[in-house]
Amino acid sequence: MPLLSHNCMSSKHSMNKKTIFITGGASGLGKAIALRYARAGYSVCIADINDERGEETLRELESMGADAIYLHCDVTREADLIAAKDTILQRWGTIGIVVNNAGVAVSGAIENQSLEDWEWIIGVNLMSVVMGCRIFTPQFKQQG
């Protein structure tokens, strides 16, 4: 999983940082959440499958002075979410907030939507949230 980052902090200082992880963070609501928390002084990790938008959002966050990283992350892949958690912990030593924001939709009449479309929608909109909660909840409990 590629990690794109430009601002680095020492491990000792990073333990005191407020951190947030946002899936679907490269655009739309996820990007708006990232920008809002960056303005509030949080270290921000955005995750998305659109690398071009992810890099653009990362540059915008950094131009605000935020300590930010972008991770290419397919939220339907448990391994990607585990790698994101590990990367955040390695960089900042803590995870403060997780926003399972990634979501997808298709348009048109239901009879024209394939079962593969529905499996994709359920995978991103439901199962990725379940996986995100399963992966990050033990860390939250450990952190107290």
Short mmCIF file of C-alpha atoms in Angstrom, two decimals:
data_model
loop_
_atom_site.label_atom_id
_atom_site.label_comp_id
_atom_site.label_asym_id
_atom_site.label_seq_id
_atom_site.Cartn_x
_atom_site.Cartn_y
_atom_site.Cartn_z
CA MET A 1 0.00 0.00 0.00
CA PRO A 2 1.71 3.24 -1.08
CA LEU A 3 2.06 5.95 1.51
CA LEU A 4 2.25 9.51 0.27
CA SER A 5 3.40 11.95 2.89
CA HIS A 6 5.54 15.00 3.20
CA ASN A 7 5.30 16.30 6.79
CA CYS A 8 6.99 14.13 9.42
CA MET A 9 6.91 14.31 13.20
CA SER A 10 9.03 12.68 15.86
CA SER A 11 7.50 9.67 17.60
CA LYS A 12 7.69 11.32 21.02
CA HIS A 13 5.77 14.41 19.88
CA SER A 14 3.30 12.37 17.81
CA MET A 15 1.95 10.55 20.87
CA ASN A 16 0.31 13.82 21.94
CA LYS A 17 -1.36 14.49 18.59
CA LYS A 18 -5.06 14.32 17.87
CA THR A 19 -5.49 11.99 14.90
CA ILE A 20 -8.27 11.08 12.49
CA PHE A 21 -8.56 8.39 9.79
CA ILE A 22 -11.14 8.95 7.05
CA THR A 23 -12.06 6.42 4.38
CA GLY A 24 -13.26 7.94 1.13
CA GLY A 25 -11.28 10.99 2.22
CA ALA A 26 -10.17 12.20 -1.21
CA SER A 27 -13.43 13.87 -2.22
CA GLY A 28 -16.94 14.85 -1.18
CA LEU A 29 -17.94 14.53 2.45
CA GLY A 30 -14.72 12.70 3.36
CA LYS A 31 -12.60 15.55 2.03
CA ALA A 32 -14.76 18.11 3.84
CA ILE A 33 -14.30 16.20 7.11
CA ALA A 34 -10.53 16.01 6.53
CA LEU A 35 -10.26 19.75 5.92
CA ARG A 36 -12.40 20.58 8.95
CA TYR A 37 -10.34 18.42 11.30
CA ALA A 38 -7.07 19.70 9.83
CA ARG A 39 -8.21 23.26 10.65
CA ALA A 40 -8.87 22.06 14.20
CA GLY A 41 -5.26 20.88 14.52
CA TYR A 42 -5.67 17.16 13.91
CA SER A 43 -3.19 14.96 12.10
CA VAL A 44 -5.21 13.60 9.21
CA CYS A 45 -4.96 10.30 7.34
CA ILE A 46 -7.18 10.08 4.28
CA ALA A 47 -7.72 6.79 2.51
CA ASP A 48 -9.19 6.32 -0.94
CA ILE A 49 -8.85 4.31 -4.15
CA ASN A 50 -8.55 7.41 -6.33
CA ASP A 51 -4.85 8.25 -6.11
CA GLU A 52 -5.10 11.43 -8.18
CA ARG A 53 -7.76 12.95 -5.94
CA GLY A 54 -6.00 11.59 -2.86
CA GLU A 55 -2.77 13.34 -3.79
CA GLU A 56 -4.66 16.58 -4.56
CA THR A 57 -6.41 16.48 -1.18
CA LEU A 58 -3.12 15.67 0.55
CA ARG A 59 -1.51 18.75 -1.03
CA GLU A 60 -4.46 20.87 0.06
CA LEU A 61 -4.19 19.59 3.63
CA GLU A 62 -0.45 20.21 3.70
CA SER A 63 -0.89 23.72 2.28
CA MET A 64 -2.96 24.40 5.39
CA GLY A 65 -0.02 23.27 7.53
CA ALA A 66 -1.63 19.95 8.48
CA ASP A 67 0.39 16.85 9.27
CA ALA A 68 -1.36 14.60 6.76
CA ILE A 69 -0.93 11.36 4.87
CA TYR A 70 -2.77 9.74 2.00
CA LEU A 71 -3.08 5.97 1.73
CA HIS A 72 -4.35 4.05 -1.27
CA CYS A 73 -6.90 1.81 0.44
CA ASP A 74 -9.63 -0.43 -0.92
CA VAL A 75 -12.05 -0.59 2.02
CA THR A 76 -13.42 -3.92 0.80
CA ARG A 77 -10.01 -5.49 1.46
CA GLU A 78 -9.36 -6.29 5.10
CA ALA A 79 -5.60 -6.32 4.47
CA ASP A 80 -5.75 -2.69 3.24
CA LEU A 81 -7.57 -1.56 6.40
CA ILE A 82 -5.11 -3.43 8.64
CA ALA A 83 -2.19 -1.85 6.77
CA ALA A 84 -3.79 1.60 7.22
CA LYS A 85 -4.14 1.04 10.97
CA ASP A 86 -0.53 -0.12 11.20
CA THR A 87 0.72 2.87 9.17
CA ILE A 88 -1.17 5.35 11.37
CA LEU A 89 0.16 3.76 14.55
CA GLN A 90 3.70 3.71 13.18
CA ARG A 91 3.51 7.39 12.25
CA TRP A 92 1.55 8.90 15.14
CA GLY A 93 1.41 6.18 17.81
CA THR A 94 -2.33 6.61 18.34
CA ILE A 95 -5.65 6.65 16.53
CA GLY A 96 -8.18 9.13 17.85
CA ILE A 97 -11.09 9.02 15.41
CA VAL A 98 -12.08 6.67 12.59
CA VAL A 99 -14.66 7.83 10.06
CA ASN A 100 -15.91 4.94 7.91
CA ASN A 101 -17.07 7.35 5.21
CA ALA A 102 -16.42 5.53 1.92
CA GLY A 103 -19.63 4.92 0.03
CA VAL A 104 -20.85 4.10 -3.46
CA ALA A 105 -24.08 4.02 -5.44
CA VAL A 106 -25.42 3.22 -8.88
CA SER A 107 -28.33 4.89 -10.65
CA GLY A 108 -31.17 3.55 -12.69
CA ALA A 109 -34.02 1.10 -12.34
CA ILE A 110 -33.47 -1.78 -9.94
CA GLU A 111 -34.22 -4.35 -12.63
CA ASN A 112 -31.28 -2.99 -14.62
CA GLN A 113 -28.76 -3.36 -11.79
CA SER A 114 -26.68 -6.51 -11.77
CA LEU A 115 -26.11 -8.63 -8.70
CA GLU A 116 -22.42 -7.72 -9.03
CA ASP A 117 -23.40 -4.05 -8.64
CA TRP A 118 -25.31 -4.89 -5.46
CA GLU A 119 -22.44 -6.98 -4.10
CA TRP A 120 -20.10 -4.04 -4.71
CA ILE A 121 -22.49 -1.59 -3.01
CA ILE A 122 -22.97 -3.86 0.01
CA GLY A 123 -19.22 -4.51 0.18
CA VAL A 124 -18.32 -0.83 0.29
CA ASN A 125 -21.32 0.63 2.13
CA LEU A 126 -21.86 -2.09 4.73
CA MET A 127 -19.11 -4.67 4.99
CA SER A 128 -16.27 -2.15 4.91
CA VAL A 129 -17.83 -0.43 7.92
CA VAL A 130 -18.07 -3.77 9.72
CA MET A 131 -14.42 -4.53 8.89
CA GLY A 132 -13.31 -1.03 9.90
CA CYS A 133 -15.04 -1.36 13.27
CA ARG A 134 -13.61 -4.86 13.85
CA ILE A 135 -10.08 -3.71 12.98
CA PHE A 136 -9.98 -0.40 14.88
CA THR A 137 -12.10 -1.19 17.98
CA PRO A 138 -9.41 -3.30 19.71
CA GLN A 139 -6.98 -0.38 19.28
CA PHE A 140 -9.49 2.04 20.82
CA LYS A 141 -9.97 -0.34 23.78
CA GLN A 142 -6.20 -0.68 24.20
CA GLN A 143 -5.83 3.12 24.20
CA GLY A 144 -8.53 3.40 26.84
#
